[in-house]
Short mmCIF file of C-alpha atoms in Angstrom, two decimals:
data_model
loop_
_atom_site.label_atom_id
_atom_site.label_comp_id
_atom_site.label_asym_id
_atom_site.label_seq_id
_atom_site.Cartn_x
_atom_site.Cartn_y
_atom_site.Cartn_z
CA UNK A 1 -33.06 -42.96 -17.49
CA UNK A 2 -31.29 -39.19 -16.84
CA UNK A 3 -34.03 -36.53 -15.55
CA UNK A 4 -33.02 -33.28 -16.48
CA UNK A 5 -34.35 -30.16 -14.69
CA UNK A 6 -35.35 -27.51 -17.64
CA UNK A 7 -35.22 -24.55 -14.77
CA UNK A 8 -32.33 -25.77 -11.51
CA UNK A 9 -33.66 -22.66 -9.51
CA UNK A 10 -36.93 -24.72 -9.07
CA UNK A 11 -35.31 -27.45 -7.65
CA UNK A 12 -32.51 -26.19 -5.68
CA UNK A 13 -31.92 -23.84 -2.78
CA UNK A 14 -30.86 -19.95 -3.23
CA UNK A 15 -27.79 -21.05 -1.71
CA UNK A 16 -27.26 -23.37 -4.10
CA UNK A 17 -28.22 -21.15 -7.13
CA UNK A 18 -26.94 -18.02 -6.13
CA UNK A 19 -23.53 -16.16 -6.33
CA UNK A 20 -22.73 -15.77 -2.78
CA UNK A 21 -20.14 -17.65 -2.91
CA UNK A 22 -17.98 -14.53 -4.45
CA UNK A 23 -16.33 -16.88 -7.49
CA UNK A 24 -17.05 -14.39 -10.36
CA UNK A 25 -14.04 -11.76 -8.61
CA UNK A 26 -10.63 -11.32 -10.59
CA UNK A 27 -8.87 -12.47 -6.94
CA UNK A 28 -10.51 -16.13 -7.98
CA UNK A 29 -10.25 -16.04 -12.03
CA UNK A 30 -6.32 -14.95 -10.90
CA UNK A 31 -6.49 -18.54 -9.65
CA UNK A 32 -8.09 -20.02 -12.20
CA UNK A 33 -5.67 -18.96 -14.84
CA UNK A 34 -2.99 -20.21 -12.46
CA UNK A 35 -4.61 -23.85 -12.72
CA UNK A 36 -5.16 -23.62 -16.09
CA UNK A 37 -1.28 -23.02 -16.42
CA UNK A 38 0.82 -23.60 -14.02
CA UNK A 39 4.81 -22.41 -13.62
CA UNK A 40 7.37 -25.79 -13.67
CA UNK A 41 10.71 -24.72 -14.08
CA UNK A 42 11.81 -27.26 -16.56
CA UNK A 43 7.79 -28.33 -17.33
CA UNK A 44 6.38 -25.56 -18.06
CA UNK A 45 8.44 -22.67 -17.75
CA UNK A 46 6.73 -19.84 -19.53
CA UNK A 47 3.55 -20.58 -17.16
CA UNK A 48 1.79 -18.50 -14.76
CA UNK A 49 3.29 -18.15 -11.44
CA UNK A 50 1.39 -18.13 -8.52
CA UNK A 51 1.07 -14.71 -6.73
CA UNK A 52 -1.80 -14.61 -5.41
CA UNK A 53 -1.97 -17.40 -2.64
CA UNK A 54 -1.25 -16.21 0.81
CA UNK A 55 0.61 -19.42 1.70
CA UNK A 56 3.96 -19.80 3.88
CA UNK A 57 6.01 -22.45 2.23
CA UNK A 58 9.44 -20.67 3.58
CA UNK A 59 9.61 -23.02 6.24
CA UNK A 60 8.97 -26.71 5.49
CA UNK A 61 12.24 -27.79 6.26
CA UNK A 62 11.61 -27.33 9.83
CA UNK A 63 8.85 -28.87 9.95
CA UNK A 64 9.79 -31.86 8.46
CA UNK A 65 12.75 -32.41 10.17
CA UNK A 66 10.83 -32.15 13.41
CA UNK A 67 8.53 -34.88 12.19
CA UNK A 68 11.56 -36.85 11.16
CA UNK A 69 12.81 -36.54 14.92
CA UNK A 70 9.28 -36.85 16.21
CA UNK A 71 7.87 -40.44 14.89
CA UNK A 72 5.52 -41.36 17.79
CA UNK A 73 3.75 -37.79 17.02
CA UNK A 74 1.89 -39.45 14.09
CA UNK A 75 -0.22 -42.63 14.49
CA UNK A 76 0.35 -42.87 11.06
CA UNK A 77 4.42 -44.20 11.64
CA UNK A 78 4.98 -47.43 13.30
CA UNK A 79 6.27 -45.85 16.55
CA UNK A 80 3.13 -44.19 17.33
CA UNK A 81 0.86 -46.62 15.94
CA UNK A 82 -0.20 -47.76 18.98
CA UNK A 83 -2.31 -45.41 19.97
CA UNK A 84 -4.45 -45.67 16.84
CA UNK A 85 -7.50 -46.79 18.40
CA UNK A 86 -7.80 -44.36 21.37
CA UNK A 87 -7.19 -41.63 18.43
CA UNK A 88 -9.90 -43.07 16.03
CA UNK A 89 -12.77 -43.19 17.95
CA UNK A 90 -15.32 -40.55 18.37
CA UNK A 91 -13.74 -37.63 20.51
CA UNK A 92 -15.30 -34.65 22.43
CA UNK A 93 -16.11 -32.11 20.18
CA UNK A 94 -14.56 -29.92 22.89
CA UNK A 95 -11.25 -30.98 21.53
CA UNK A 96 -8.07 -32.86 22.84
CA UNK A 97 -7.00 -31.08 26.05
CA UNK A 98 -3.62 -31.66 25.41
CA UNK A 99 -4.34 -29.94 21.78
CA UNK A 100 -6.31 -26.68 23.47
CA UNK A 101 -3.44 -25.99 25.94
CA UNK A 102 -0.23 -26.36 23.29
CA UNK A 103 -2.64 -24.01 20.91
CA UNK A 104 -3.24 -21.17 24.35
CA UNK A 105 0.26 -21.55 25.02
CA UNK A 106 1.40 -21.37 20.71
CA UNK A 107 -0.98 -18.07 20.64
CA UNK A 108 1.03 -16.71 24.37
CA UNK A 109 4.60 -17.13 22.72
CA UNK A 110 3.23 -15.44 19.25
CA UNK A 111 2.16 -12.92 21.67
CA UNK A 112 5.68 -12.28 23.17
CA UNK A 113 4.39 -13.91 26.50
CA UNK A 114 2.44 -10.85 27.52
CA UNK A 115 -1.41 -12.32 28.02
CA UNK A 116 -2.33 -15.33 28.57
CA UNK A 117 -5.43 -17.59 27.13
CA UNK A 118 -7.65 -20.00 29.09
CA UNK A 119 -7.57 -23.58 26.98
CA UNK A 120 -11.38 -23.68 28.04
CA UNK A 121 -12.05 -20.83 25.44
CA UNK A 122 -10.64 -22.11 22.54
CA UNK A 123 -13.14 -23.37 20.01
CA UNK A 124 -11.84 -25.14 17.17
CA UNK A 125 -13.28 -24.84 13.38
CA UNK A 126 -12.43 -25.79 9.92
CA UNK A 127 -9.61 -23.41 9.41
CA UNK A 128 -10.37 -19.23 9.73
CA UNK A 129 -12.82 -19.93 7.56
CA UNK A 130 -15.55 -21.72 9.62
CA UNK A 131 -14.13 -19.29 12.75
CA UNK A 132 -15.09 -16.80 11.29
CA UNK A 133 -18.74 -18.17 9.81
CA UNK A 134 -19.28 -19.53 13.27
CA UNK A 135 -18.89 -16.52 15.13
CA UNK A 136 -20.77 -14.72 12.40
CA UNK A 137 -23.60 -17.06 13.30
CA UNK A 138 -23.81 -16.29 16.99
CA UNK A 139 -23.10 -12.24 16.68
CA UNK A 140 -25.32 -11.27 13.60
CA UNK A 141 -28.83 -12.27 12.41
CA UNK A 142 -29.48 -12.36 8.72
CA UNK A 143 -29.53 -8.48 7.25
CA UNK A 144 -27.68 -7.66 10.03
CA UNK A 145 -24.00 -5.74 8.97
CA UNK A 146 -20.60 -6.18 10.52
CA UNK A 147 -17.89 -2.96 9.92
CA UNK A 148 -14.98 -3.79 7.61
CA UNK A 149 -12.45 -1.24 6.93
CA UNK A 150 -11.06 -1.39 3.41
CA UNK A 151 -9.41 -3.08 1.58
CA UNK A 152 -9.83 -6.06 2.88
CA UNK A 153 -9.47 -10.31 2.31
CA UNK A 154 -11.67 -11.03 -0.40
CA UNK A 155 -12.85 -14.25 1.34
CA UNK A 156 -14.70 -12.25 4.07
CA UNK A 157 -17.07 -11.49 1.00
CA UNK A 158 -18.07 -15.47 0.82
CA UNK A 159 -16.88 -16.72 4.61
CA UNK A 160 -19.25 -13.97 6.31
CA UNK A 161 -22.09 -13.40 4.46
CA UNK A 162 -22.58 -16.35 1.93
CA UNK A 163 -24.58 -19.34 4.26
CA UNK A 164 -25.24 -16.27 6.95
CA UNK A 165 -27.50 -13.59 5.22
CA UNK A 166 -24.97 -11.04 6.75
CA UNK A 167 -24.04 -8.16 5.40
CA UNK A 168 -20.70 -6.15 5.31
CA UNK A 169 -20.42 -2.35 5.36
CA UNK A 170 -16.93 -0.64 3.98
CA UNK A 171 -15.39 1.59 6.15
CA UNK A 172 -13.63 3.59 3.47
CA UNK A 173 -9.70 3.76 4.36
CA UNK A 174 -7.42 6.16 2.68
CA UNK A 175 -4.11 5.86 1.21
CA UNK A 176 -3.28 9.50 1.80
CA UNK A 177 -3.40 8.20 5.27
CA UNK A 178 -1.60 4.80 4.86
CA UNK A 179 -4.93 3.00 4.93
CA UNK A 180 -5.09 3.57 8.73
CA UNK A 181 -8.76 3.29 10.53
CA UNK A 182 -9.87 6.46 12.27
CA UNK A 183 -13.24 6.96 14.14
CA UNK A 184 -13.96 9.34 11.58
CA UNK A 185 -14.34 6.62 8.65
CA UNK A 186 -16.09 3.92 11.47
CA UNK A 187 -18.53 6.83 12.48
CA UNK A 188 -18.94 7.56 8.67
CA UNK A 189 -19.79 3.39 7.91
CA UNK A 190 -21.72 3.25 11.34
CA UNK A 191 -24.14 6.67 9.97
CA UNK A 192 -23.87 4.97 6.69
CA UNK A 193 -25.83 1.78 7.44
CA UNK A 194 -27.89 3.43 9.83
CA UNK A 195 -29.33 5.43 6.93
CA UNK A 196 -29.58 2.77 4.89
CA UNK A 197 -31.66 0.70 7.97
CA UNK A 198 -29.36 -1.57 8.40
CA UNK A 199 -28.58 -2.94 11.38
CA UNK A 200 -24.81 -3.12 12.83
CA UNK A 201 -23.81 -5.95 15.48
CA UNK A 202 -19.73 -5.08 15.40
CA UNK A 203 -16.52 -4.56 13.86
CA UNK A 204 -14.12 -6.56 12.43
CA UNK A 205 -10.53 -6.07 12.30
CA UNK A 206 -7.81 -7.74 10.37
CA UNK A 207 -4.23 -7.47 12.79
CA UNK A 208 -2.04 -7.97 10.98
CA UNK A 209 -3.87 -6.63 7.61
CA UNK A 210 -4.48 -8.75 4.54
CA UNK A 211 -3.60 -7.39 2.14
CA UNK A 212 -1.61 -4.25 3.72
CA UNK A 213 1.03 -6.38 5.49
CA UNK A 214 0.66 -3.57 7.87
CA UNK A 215 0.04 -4.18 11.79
CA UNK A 216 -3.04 -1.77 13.54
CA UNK A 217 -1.22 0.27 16.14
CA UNK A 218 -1.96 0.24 19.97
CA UNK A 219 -3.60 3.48 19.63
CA UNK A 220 -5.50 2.08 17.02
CA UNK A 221 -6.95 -0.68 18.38
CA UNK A 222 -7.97 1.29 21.66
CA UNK A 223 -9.69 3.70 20.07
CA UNK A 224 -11.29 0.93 17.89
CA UNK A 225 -12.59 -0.57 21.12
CA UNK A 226 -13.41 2.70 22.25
CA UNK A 227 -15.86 3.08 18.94
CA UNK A 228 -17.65 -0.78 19.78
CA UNK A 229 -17.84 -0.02 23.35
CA UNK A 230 -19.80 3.10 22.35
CA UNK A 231 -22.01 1.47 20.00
CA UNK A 232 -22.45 -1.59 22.10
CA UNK A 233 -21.30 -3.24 19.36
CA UNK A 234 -18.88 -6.75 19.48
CA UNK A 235 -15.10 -6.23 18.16
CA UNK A 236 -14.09 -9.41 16.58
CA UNK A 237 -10.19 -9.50 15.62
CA UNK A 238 -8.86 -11.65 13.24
CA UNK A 239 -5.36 -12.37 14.05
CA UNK A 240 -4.38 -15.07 11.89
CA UNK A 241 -0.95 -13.62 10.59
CA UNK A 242 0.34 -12.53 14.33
CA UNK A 243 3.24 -14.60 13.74
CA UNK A 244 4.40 -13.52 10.66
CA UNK A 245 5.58 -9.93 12.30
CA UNK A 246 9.49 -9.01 11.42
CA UNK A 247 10.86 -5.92 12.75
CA UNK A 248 9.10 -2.91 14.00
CA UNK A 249 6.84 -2.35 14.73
CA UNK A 250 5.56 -5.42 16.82
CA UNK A 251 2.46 -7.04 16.74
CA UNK A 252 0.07 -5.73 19.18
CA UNK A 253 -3.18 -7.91 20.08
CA UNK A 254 -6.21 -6.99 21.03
CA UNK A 255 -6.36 -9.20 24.62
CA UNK A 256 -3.25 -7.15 25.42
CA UNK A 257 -5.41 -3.97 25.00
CA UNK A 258 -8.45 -5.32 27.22
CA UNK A 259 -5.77 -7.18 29.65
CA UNK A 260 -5.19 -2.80 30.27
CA UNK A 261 -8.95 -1.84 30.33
CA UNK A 262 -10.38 -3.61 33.50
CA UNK A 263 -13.73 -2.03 33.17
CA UNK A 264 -14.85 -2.94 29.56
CA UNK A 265 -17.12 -4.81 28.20
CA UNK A 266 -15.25 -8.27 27.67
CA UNK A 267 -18.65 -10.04 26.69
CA UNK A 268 -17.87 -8.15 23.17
CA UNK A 269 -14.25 -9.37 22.18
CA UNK A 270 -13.25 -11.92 19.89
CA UNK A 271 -10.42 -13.20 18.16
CA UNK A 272 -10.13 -15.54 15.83
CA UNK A 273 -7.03 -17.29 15.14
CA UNK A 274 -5.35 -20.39 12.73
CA UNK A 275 -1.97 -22.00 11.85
CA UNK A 276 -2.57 -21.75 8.17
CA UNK A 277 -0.39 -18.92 7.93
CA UNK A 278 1.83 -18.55 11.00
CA UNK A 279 3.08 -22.41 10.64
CA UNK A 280 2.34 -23.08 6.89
CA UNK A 281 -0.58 -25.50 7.49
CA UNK A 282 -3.22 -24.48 5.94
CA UNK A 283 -4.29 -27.96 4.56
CA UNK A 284 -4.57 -28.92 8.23
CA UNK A 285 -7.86 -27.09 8.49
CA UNK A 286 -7.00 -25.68 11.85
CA UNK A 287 -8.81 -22.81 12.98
CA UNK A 288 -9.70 -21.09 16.54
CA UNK A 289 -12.35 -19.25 17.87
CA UNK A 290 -11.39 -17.30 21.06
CA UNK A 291 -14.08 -15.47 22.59
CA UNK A 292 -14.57 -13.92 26.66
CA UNK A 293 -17.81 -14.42 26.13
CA UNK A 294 -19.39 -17.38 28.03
CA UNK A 295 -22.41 -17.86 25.75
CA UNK A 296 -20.31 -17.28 22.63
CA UNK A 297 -17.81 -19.58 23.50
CA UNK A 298 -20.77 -22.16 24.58
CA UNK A 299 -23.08 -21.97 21.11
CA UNK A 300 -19.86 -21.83 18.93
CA UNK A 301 -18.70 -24.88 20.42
CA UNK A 302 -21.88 -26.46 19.21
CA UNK A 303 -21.52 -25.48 16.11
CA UNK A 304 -18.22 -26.66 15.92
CA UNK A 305 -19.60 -30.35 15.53
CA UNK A 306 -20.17 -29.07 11.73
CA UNK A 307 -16.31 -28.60 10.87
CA UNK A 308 -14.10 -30.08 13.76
CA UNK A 309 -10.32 -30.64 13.23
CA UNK A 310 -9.63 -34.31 12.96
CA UNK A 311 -8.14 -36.10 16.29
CA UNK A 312 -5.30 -37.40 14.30
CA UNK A 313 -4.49 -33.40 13.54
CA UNK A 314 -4.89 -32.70 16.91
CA UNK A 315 -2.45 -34.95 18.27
CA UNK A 316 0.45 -33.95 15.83
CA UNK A 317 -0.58 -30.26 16.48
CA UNK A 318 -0.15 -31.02 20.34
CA UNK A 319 2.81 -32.76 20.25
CA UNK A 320 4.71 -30.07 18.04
CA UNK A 321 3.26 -26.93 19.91
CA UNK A 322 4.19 -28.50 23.47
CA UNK A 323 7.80 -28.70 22.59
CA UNK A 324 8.69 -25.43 23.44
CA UNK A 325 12.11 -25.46 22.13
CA UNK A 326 11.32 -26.06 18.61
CA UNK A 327 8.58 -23.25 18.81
CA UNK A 328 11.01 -20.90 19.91
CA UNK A 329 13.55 -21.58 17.38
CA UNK A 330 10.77 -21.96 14.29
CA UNK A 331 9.27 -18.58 15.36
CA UNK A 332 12.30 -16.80 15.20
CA UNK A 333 13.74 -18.20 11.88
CA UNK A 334 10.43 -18.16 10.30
CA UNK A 335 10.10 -14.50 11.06
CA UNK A 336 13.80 -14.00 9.88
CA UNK A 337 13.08 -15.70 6.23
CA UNK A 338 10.19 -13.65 5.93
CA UNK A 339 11.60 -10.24 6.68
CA UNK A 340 14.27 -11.20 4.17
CA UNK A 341 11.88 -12.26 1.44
CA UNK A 342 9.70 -9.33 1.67
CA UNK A 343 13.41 -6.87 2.06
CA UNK A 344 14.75 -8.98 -1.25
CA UNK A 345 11.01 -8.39 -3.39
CA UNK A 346 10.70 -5.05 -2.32
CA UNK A 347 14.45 -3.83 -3.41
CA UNK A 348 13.66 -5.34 -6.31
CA UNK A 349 10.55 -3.85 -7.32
CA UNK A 350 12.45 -0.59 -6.09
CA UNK A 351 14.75 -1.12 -8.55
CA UNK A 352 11.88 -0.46 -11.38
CA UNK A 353 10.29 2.11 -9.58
CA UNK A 354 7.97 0.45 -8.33
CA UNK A 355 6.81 1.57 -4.27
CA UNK A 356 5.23 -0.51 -1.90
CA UNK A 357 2.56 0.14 1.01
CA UNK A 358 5.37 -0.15 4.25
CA UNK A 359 5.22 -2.92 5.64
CA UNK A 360 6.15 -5.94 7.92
CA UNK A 361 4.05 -8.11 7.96
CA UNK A 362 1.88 -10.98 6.66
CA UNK A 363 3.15 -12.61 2.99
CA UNK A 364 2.31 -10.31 0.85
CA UNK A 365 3.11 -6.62 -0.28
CA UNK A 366 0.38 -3.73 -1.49
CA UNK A 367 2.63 -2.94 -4.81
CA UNK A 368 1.32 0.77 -5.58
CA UNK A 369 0.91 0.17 -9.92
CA UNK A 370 -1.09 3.66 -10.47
CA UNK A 371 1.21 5.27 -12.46
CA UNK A 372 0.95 2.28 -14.95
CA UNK A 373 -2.90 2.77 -15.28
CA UNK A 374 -3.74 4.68 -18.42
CA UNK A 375 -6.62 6.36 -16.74
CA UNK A 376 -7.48 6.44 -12.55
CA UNK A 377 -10.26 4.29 -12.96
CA UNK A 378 -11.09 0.29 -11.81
CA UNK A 379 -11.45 -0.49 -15.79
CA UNK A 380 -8.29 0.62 -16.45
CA UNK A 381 -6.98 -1.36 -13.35
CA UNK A 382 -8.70 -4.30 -14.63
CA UNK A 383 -7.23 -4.36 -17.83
CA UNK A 384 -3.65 -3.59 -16.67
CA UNK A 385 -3.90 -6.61 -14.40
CA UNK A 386 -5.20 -8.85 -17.78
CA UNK A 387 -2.12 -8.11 -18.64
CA UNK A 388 0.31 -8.93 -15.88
CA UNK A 389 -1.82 -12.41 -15.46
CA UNK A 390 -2.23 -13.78 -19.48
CA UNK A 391 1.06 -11.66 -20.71
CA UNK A 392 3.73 -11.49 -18.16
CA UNK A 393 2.08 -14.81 -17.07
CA UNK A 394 2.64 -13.90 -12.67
CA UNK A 395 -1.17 -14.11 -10.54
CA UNK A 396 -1.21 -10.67 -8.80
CA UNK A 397 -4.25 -9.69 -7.29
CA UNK A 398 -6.25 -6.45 -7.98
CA UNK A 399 -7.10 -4.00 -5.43
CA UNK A 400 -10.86 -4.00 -6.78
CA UNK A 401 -10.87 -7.78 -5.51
CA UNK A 402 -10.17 -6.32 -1.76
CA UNK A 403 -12.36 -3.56 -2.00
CA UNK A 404 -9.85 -0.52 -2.06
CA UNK A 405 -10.91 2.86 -2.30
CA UNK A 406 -8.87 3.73 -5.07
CA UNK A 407 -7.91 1.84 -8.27
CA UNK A 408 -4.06 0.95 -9.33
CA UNK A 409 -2.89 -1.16 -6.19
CA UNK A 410 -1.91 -4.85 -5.88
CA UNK A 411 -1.40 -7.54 -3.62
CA UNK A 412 1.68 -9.83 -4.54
CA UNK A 413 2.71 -12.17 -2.21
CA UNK A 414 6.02 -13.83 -2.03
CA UNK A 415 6.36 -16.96 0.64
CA UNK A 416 4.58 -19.51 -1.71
CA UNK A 417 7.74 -20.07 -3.69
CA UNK A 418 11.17 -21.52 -3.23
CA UNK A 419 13.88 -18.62 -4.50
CA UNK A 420 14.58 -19.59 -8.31
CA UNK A 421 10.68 -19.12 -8.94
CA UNK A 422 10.77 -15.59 -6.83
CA UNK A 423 13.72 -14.37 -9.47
CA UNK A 424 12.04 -15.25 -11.80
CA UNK A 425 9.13 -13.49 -11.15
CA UNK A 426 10.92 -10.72 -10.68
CA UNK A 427 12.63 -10.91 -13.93
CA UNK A 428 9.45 -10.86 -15.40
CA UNK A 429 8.06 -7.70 -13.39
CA UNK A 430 11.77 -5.81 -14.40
CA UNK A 431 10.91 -6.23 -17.89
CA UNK A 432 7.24 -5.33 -18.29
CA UNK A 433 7.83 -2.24 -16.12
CA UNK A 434 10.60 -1.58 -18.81
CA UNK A 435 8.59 -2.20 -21.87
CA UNK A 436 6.12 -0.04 -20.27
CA UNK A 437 8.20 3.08 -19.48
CA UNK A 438 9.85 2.36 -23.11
CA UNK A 439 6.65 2.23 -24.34
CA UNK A 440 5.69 5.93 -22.74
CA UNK A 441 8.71 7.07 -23.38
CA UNK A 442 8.17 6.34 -26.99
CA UNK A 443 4.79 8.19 -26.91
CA UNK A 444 6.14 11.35 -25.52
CA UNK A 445 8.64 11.57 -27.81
CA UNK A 446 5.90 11.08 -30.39
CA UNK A 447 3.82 13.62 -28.96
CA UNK A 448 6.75 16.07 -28.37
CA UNK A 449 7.14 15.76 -32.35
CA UNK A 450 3.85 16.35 -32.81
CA UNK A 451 3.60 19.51 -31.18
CA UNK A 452 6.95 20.78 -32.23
CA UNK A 453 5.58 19.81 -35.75
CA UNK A 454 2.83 21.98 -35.41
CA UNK A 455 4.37 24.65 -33.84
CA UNK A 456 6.93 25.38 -36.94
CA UNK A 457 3.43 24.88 -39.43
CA UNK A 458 1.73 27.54 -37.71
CA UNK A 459 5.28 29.71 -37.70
CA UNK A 460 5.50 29.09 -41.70
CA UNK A 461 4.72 32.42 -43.83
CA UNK A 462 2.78 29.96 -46.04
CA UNK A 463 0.89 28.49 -43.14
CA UNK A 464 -2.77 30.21 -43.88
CA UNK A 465 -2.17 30.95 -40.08
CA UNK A 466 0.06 33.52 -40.81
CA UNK A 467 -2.19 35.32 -42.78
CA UNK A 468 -2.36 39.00 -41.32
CA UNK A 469 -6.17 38.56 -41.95
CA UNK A 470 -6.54 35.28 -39.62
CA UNK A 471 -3.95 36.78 -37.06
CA UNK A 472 -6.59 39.70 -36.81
CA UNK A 473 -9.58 37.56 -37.05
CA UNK A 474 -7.67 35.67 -33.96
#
């Protein structure tokens, strides 16, 4: 016999039953139409192509040749089986020590060697996700806010605030000013909540940005420490795509700016960290919380029991990480291919007219699409990006999805895909932009016409215009 609720809500939690979980946003129904349709380049080749996952496929080949050379790395291969056992049991939820020292050393080299991390900080969590849920859980209480300048990672909408009760304040960024954070905008978001009673426990920062592919300047960052330090507030950085840096300028993080301030307050720094997108592993579910604060570090490693990375991950991880060779050469050729996909997409959106936020980092570029919009509003950006996604058939992402102040901006990211599938994509952009501007073109010929039409009626001796009465009336 099937029971079947007539009302859910009764029976379930408001977890459960409400929309925290951020789903209903055109960055997720991008995805959707994606699944729905996917691109195969003999399969299916008219489908959608996938734009809109922040994902570093550009180095695989490394990896797996590593593994290749690497056998007793996995207990999985008949040269490391025999450590199966010790690897299957139940492990400290502290983690592997040889896996917490390869990751503080990993996070040192991304750091060009100038700080250094304890292994005894690192708290590991289910990817950047649960990092940054668990610290969420020991820094706010429920209708508490946390700062986030705009636009930012539509996932902090569902990863922060969802199972937490927090809440997230915008602080409004500008792109007359490059979408760079001043105290100005974090006093305005700080007064902001404050007049709205709410509560604020810190700031978060996304170095480098998602979706700016920008890095946060030096300057920045002090004075952004500056601002928390005043308002006794915690700075929490999310660092996740520190790796993916090419060119100038360099990555700056922020345990380089508080290794240079002696006297603050350390208790309020965090950083969160993962190799989803600096090695291309998201999958592996391996994500870091780094925090100087004792009691931080102590709670979230309790927590951690609720999404730990599996020992058989850790092991791999370890191995890989503590061969410094290999991490010297992957860093350096993975930042090379990136720098030379984001150079290739961004001369070829040029080549349209199409500009792009500057950049160098992260996967992705902020593709500036205003002057496509038939009015300056998030409607009209809305329905232009309908377009790109069930038309041209490519998954960008909207800058309403991330928050930004202003409608007509994109995300696009380009290191999911091998390079046939990137021309192609491109292809496709070159020729909507040039249906559009045909398209305009077309209507301001048309309207020319029109007026020009006009003009010559009203000039006509038998227009009623020119009338002597109606030119005196006039």
């Amino acid at each position: 016999m099937e029971f079947k609720s007539r009302n859910q809500g009764q029976l379930l939690s408001k977890i459960a039953t409400n929309d925290g979980h951020g789903e209903n946003s055109p960055y997720f129904d991008g995805w959707k139409a994606y699944d729905s349709d996917p691109y195969h380049p003999t399969e299916n080749p008219h489908g959608v192509i996938q734009m809109g996952l922040a994902e570093n496929q550009l180095c695989f080949d490394l990896i797996q040749e590593w593994i290749k050379n690497n056998p007793k790395a996995s207990i999985c291969t008949a040269e490391g089986a025999a450590d199966f056992k010790d690897i299957a049991i139940y492990q400290d939820y502290h983690g592997l020590p040889q896996f917490r020292n390869a990751v503080a050393r990993f996070m040192e080299k991304v750091r060009g060697n100038r700080v250094r991390f304890d292994p005894d900080r690192i708290v590991m969590s289910g990817g950047a996700t649960g990092a940054q849920e668990t610290l969420a859980f020991c820094l706010v209480d429920r209708g508490e806010a946390l700062l986030v300048p705009t636009p930012y990672y539509p996932g902090n909408d569902r990863d922060l605030t969802w199972r937490t009760g927090v809440k997230l304040v915008p602080v409004v960024c500008e792109s007359s000013d490059a979408f760079q954070i001043t105290r100005a905008a974090l006093e305005a978001a700080y007064k902001q909540a404050q007049d709205s009673n709410i509560r604020v426990k810190g700031l978060l920062l996304n170095n480098p940005s998602n979706p700016l592919g920008t890095v946060i300047d030096r300057q920045t960052l002090q004075e952004s420490l500056d601002f928390t330090a005043d308002k006794n507030i915690h700075l929490i950085c999310d660092e996740i795509y520190s790796a993916t840096v090419s060119g100038q300028p360099g990555f700056t993080s922020i345990a380089e700016v508080v290794q240079e301030n002696p006297h603050c307050n350390l208790d309020l720094v965090h950083i969160v960290y993962s190799l989803s997108k600096d090695l291309g592993f998201p999958g592996f579910r391996v994500g870091v919380v780094y925090s100087y604060n004792d009691a931080v570090v102590s709670c979230a490693r309790k927590m951690s029991s609720f999404g730990l990375v599996s020992t058989q991950t850790q092991r791999l991880i370890a191995g890989m990480l503590s061969d410094e060779e290999f991490v010297d050469g992957f860093l350096a050729e993975s930042r090379r291919r990136l720098g030379k996909r984001r150079a290739d997409m961004c001369e070829g959106l040029g080549q349209v007219g199409i500009w792009n936020l500057e950049g160098n980092a992260g996967l992705f570029c902020w593709m500036d699409l205003r002057r496509l919009l038939k009015a300056a509003t998030y409607e009209a950006e809305l329905e232009l990006w309908r377009l790109i996604v069930n038309e041209v058939k490519l998954n960008v992402s909207p800058g309403a999805a991330f928050h930004c102040s202003e409608p007509g901006w994109f995300r696009v990211c380009f290191a999911n895909m091998d390079d046939e599938t990137m021309e192609v994509a491109m292809e496709r952009i070159r020729k909507f932009v040039a249906r559009k501007q045909r398209r305009r073109m077309e209507l301001e010929v048309s309207l020319s016409f029109r007026r020009r039409r006009d003009e010559l009626v009203m000039m006509s001796p038998h227009s009623p215009m020119a009338s002597p009465l109606v030119r005196a009336r006039t």
